[in-house]
mmCIF file of C-alpha atoms and ligand atoms in Angstrom:
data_model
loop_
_atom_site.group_PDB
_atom_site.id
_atom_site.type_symbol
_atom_site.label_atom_id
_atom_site.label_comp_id
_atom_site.label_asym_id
_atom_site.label_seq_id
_atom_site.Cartn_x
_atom_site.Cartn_y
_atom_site.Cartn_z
ATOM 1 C CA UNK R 1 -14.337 25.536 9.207
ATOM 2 C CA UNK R 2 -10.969 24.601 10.518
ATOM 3 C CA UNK R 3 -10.896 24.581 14.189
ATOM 4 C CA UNK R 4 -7.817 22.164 15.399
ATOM 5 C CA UNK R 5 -4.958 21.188 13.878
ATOM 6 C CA UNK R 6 -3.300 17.824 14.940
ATOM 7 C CA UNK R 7 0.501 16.741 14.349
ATOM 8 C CA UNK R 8 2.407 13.029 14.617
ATOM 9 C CA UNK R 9 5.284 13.052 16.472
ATOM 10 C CA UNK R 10 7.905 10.984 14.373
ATOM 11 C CA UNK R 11 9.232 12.087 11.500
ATOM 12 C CA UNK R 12 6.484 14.876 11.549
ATOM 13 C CA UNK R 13 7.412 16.962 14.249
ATOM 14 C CA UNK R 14 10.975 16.247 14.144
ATOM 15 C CA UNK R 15 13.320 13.136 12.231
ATOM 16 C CA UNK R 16 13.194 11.143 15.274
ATOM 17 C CA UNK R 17 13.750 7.879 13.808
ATOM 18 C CA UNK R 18 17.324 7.400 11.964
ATOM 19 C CA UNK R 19 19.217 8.940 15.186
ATOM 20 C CA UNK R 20 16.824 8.522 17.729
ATOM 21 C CA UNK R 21 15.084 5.634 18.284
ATOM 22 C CA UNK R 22 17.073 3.259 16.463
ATOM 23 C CA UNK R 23 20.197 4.277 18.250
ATOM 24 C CA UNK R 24 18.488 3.756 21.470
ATOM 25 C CA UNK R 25 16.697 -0.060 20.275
ATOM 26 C CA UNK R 26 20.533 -0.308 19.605
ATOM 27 C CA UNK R 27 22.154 0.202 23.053
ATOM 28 C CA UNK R 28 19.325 -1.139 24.885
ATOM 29 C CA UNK R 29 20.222 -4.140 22.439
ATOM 30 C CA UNK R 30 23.721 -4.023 23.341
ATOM 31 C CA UNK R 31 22.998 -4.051 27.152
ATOM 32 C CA UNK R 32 20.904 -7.177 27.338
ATOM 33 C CA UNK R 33 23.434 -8.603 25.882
ATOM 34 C CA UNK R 34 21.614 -9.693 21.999
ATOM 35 C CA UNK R 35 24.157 -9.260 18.885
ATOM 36 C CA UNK R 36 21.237 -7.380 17.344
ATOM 37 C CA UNK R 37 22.323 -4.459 15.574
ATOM 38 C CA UNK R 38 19.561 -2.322 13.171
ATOM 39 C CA UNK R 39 21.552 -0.396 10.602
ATOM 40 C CA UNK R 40 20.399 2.698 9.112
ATOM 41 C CA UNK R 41 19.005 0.760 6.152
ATOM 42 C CA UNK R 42 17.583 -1.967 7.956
ATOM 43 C CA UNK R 43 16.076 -0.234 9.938
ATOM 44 C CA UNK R 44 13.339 1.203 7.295
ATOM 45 C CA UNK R 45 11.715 -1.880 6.818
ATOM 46 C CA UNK R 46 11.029 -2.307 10.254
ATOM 47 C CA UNK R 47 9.273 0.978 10.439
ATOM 48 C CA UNK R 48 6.154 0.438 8.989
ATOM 49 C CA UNK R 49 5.431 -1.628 12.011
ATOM 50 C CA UNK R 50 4.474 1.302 13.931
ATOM 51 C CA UNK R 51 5.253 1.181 18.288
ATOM 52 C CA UNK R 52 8.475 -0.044 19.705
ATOM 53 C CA UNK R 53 7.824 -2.893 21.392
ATOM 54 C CA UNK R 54 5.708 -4.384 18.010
ATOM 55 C CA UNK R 55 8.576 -3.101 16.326
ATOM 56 C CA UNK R 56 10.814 -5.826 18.309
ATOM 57 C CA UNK R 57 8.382 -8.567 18.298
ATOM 58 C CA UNK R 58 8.297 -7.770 14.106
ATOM 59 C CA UNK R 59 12.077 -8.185 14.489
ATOM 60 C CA UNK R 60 12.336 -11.030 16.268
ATOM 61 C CA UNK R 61 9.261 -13.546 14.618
ATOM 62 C CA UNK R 62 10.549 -12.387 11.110
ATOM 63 C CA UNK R 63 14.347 -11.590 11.673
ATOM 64 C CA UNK R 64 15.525 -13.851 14.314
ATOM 65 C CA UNK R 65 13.992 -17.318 13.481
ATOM 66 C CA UNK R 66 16.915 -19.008 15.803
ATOM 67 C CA UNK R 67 16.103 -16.893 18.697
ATOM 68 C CA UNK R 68 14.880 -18.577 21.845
ATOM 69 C CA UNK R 69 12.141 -16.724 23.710
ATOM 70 C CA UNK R 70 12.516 -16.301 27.114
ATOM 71 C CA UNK R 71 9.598 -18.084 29.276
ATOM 72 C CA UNK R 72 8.266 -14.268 30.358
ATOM 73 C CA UNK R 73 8.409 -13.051 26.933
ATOM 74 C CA UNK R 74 6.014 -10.267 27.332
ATOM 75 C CA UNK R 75 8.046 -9.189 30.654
ATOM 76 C CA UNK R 76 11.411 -9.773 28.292
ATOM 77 C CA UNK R 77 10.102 -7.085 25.319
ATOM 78 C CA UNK R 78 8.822 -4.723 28.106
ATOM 79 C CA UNK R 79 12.108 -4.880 29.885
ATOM 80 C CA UNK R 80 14.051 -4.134 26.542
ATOM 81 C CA UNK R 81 11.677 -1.269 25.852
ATOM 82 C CA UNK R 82 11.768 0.282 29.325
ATOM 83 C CA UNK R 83 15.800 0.401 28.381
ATOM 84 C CA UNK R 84 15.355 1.318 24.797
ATOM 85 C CA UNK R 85 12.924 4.513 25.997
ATOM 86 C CA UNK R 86 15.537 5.473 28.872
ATOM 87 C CA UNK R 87 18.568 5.806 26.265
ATOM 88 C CA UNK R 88 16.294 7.808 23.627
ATOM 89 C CA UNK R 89 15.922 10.511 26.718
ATOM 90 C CA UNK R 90 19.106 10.685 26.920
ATOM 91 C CA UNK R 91 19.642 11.430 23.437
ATOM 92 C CA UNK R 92 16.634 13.843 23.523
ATOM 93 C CA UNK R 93 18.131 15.412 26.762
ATOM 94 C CA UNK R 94 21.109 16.543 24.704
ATOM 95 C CA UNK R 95 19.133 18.160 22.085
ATOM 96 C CA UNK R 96 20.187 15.957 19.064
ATOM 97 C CA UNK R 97 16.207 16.103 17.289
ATOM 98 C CA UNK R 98 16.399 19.432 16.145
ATOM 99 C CA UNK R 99 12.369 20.385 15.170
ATOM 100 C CA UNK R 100 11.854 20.067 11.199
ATOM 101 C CA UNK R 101 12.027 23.036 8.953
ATOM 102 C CA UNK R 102 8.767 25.108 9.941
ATOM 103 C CA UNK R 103 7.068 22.972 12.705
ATOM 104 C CA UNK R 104 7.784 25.680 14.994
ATOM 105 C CA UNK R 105 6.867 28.533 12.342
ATOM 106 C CA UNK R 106 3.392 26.879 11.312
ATOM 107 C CA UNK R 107 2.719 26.013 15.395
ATOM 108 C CA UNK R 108 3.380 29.664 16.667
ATOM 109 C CA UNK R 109 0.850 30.983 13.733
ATOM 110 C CA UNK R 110 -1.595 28.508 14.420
ATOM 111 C CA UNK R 111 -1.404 29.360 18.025
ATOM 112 C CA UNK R 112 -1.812 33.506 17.278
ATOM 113 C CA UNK R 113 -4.697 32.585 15.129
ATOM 114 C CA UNK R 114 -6.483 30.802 18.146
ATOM 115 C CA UNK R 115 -6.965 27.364 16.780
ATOM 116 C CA UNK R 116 -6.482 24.519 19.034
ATOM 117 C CA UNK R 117 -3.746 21.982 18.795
ATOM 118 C CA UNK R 118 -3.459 18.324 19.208
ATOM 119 C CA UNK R 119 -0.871 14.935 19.023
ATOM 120 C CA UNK R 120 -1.382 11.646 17.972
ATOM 121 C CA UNK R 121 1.859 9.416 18.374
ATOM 122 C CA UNK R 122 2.549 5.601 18.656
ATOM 123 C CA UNK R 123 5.517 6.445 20.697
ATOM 124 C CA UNK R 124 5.308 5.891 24.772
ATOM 125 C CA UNK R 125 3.802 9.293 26.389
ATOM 126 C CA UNK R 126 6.879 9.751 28.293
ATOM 127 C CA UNK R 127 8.900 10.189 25.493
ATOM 128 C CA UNK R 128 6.687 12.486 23.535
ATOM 129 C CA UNK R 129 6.677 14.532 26.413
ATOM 130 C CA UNK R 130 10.562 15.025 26.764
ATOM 131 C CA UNK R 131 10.480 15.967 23.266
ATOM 132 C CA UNK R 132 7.909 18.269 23.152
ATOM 133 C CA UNK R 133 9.413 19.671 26.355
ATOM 134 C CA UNK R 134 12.648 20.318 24.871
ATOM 135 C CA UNK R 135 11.764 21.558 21.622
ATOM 136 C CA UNK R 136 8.148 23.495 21.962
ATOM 137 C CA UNK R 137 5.672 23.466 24.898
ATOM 138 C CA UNK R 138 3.527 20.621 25.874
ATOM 139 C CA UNK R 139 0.864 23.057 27.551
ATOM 140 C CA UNK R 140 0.414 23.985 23.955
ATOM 141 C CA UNK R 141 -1.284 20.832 23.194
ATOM 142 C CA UNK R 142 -4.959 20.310 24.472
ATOM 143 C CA UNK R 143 -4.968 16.648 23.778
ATOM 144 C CA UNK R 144 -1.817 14.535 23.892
ATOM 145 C CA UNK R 145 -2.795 11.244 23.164
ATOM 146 C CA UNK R 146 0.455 8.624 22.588
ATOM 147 C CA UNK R 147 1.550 5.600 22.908
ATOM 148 C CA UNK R 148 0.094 3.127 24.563
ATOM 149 C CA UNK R 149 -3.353 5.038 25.581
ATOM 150 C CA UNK R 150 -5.344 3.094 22.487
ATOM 151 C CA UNK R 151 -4.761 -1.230 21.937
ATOM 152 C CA UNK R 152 -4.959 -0.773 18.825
ATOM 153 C CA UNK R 153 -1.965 1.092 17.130
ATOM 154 C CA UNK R 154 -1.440 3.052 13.942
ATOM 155 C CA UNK R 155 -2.698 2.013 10.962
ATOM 156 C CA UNK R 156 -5.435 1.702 13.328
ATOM 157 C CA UNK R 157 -7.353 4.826 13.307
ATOM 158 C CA UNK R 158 -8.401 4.625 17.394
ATOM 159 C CA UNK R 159 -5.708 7.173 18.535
ATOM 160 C CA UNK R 160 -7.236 10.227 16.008
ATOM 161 C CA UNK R 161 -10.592 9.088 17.455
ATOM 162 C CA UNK R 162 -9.561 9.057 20.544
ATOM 163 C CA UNK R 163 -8.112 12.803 20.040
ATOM 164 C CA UNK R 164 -11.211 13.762 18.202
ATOM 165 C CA UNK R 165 -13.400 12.442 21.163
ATOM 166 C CA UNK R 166 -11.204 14.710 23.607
ATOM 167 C CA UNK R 167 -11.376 17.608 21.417
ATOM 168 C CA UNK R 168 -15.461 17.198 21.056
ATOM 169 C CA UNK R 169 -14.654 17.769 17.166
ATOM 170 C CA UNK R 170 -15.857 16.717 13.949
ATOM 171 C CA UNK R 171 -13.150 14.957 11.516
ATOM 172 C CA UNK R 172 -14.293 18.189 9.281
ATOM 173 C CA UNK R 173 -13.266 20.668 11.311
ATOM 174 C CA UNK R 174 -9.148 19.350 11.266
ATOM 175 C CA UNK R 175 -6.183 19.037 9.464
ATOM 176 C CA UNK R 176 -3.641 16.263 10.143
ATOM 177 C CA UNK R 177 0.125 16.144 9.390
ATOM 178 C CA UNK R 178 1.911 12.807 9.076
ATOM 179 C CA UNK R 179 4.925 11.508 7.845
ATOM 180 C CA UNK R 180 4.166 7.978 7.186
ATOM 181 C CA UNK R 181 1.600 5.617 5.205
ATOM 182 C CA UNK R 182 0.475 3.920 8.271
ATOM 183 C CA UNK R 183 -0.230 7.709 10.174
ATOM 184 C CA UNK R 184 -2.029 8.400 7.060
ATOM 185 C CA UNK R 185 -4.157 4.830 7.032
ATOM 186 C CA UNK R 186 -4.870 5.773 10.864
ATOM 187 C CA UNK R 187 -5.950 9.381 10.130
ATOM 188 C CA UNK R 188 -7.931 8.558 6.825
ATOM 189 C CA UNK R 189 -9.343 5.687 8.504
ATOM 190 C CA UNK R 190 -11.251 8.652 11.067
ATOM 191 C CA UNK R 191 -12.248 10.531 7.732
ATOM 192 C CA UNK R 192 -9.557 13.189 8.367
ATOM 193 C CA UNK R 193 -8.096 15.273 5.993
ATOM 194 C CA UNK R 194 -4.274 14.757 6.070
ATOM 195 C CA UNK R 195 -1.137 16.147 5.211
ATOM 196 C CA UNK R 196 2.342 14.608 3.944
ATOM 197 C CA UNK R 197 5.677 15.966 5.218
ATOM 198 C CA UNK R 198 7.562 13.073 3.580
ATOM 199 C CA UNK R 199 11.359 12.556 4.459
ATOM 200 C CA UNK R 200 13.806 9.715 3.392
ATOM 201 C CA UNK R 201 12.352 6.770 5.455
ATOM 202 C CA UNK R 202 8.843 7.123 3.866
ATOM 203 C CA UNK R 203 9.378 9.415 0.853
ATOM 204 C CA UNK R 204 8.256 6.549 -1.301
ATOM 205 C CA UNK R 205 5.000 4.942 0.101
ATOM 206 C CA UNK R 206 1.849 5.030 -0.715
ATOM 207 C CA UNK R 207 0.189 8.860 -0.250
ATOM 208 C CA UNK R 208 -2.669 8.399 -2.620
ATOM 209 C CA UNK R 209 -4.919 9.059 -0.346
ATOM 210 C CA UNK R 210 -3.444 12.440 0.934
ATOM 211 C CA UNK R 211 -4.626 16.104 0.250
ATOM 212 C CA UNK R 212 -1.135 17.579 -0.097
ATOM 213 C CA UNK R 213 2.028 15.999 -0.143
ATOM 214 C CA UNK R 214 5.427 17.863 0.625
ATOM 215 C CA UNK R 215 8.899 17.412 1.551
ATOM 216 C CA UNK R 216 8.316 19.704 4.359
ATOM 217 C CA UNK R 217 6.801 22.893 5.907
ATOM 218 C CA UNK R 218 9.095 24.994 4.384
ATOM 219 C CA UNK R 219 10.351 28.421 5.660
ATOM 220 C CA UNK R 220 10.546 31.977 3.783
ATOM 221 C CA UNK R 221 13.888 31.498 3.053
ATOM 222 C CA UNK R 222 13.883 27.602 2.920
ATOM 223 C CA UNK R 223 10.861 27.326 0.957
ATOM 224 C CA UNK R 224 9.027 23.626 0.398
ATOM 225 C CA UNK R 225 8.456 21.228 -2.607
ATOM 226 C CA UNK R 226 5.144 19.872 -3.319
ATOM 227 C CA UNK R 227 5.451 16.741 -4.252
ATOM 228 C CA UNK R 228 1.415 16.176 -5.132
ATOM 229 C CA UNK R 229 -1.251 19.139 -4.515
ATOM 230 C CA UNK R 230 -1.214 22.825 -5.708
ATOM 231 C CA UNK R 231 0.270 25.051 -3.414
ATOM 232 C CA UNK R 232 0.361 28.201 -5.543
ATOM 233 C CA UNK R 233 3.318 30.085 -5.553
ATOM 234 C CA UNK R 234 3.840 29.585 -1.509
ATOM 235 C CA UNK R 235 7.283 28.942 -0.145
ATOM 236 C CA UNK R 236 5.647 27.125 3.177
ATOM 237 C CA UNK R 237 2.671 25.930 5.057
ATOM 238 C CA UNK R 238 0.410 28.348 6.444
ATOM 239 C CA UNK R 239 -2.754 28.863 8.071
ATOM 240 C CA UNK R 240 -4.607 30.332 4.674
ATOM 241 C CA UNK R 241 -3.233 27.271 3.099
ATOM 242 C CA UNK R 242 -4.908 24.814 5.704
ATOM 243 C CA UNK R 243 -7.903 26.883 5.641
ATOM 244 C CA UNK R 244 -8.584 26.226 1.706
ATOM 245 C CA UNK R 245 -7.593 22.940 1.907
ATOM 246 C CA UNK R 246 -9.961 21.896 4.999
ATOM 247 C CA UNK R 247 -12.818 23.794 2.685
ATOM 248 C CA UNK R 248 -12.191 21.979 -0.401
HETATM 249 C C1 LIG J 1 6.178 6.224 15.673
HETATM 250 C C2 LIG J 1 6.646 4.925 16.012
HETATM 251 C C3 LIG J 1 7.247 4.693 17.286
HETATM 252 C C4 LIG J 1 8.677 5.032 17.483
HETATM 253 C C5 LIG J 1 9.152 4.297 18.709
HETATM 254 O O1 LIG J 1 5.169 6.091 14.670
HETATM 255 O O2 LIG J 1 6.482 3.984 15.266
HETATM 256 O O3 LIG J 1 7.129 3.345 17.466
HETATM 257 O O4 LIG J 1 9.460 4.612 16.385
HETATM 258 O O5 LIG J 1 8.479 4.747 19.808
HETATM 259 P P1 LIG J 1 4.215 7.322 14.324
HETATM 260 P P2 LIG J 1 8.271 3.846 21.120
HETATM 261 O O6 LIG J 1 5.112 8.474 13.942
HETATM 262 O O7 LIG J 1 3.416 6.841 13.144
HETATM 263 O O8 LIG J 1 3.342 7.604 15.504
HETATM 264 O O9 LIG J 1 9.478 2.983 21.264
HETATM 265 O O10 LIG J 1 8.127 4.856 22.231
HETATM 266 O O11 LIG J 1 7.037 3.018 20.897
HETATM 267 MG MG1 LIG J 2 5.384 9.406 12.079
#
């Protein structure tokens, strides 16, 4: 029976990547002075390396061969994260991530049919947070496990067991919704049953191993496109549709 239903962050919840984080990587960039610059392009091949400061050590063994690493190196990627996570605030504190087309929809029916609600992000916790904060209600969420709160980050399925542990569930009783191949890795990886909302980053990786894959929740007058799955003849995501899915 499905009990809890638990969402990624990026690209899930909202498109937080394309003018989000990489703008901020960018200006923190800028600041300390490196002539890096991650176009919109670009910048999709550095996001399967999930976390931002992997994301800059990714960049800089297989990018920026010339580069000289300062002595504290660990202290130098910190320091350029710290920066990088202050400017995406800012950019969340002016309300440029609008939600995605029925996150709020599918999250206010979930919540009036009394199931229980979770995250499981890469990104830092403070972040996640301000974004939650400014776009639905973090007191929502029972379990908000991000960022740095597991070693081990996605594909690496310790943050859904992590949130699994906290909820005292069984993989079973949940449905997951990710946007990514390496969210879906982590979440298969802890035998639960996921969801693709794909968008243009990740639209074509690898979602073999997904129950449904769409191009988004949909709303009643928006509806969505399944892209793999039989949805019927529903225009979006709801909660009969998770509940037939998490019994099949
Ligand atoms: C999200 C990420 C994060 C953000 C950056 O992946 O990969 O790294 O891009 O966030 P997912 P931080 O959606 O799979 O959780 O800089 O805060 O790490
Ligand atoms: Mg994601």
């Amino acid at each position: 029976m499905l009990k809890a239903i638990i969402f990624d962050v990026d690209g899930t919840i909202a498109e937080t990547e394309r003018d989000g984080h990489r703008v901020a990587f960018n200006r923190a960039f800028t600041e300390a002075e490196l002539d890096w610059h991650w176009s919109r392009e670009f910048y999709g091949r550095l996001l399967p390396v999930a976390g931002g400061k992997e994301r800059i050590r990714f960049y800089i063994k297989y990018f920026c061969k010339e580069f000289q690493a300062p002595d504290r190196f660990n202290e130098f990627i910190a320091a350029l994260h710290r920066n990088k996570t202050q400017h995406y605030q800012d950019i969340l504190r002016k309300g440029e991530l609008p939600l995605r087309s029925g996150v709020k929809r599918l999250i206010d029916e979930v919540r009036d049919r009394g199931l229980r609600l979770a995250i499981a992000t890469t990104s830092s916790h403070s972040t996640t947070m301000d974004l939650l904060k400014s776009t639905l209600d973090p007191v929502w969420f029972e379990v908000i496990a991000a960022g740095d709160i597991v070693t081990r980050k996605k594909p690496a399925s310790d943050i859904y067991l992590y949130v699994l542990d906290k909820l005292h569930l069984a993989p079973s009783e949940c449905i997951v919704f990710e946007d990514s191949e390496a969210g879906l890795q982590a979440a298969v990886g802890a035998n639960l049953k996921t969801i693709i909302t794909a968008n243009n980053y990740t639209k074509s990786q690898n979602f073999s191993k997904a129950i449904l894959i769409v191009n988004g929740l949909g709303e009643p007058d928006r509806p969505f496109l399944s892209l793999r799955g039989s949805v019927g003849d529903r225009k979006y995501v709801d909660v009969p549709l998770l509940e037939s899915l998490c019994g099949s």
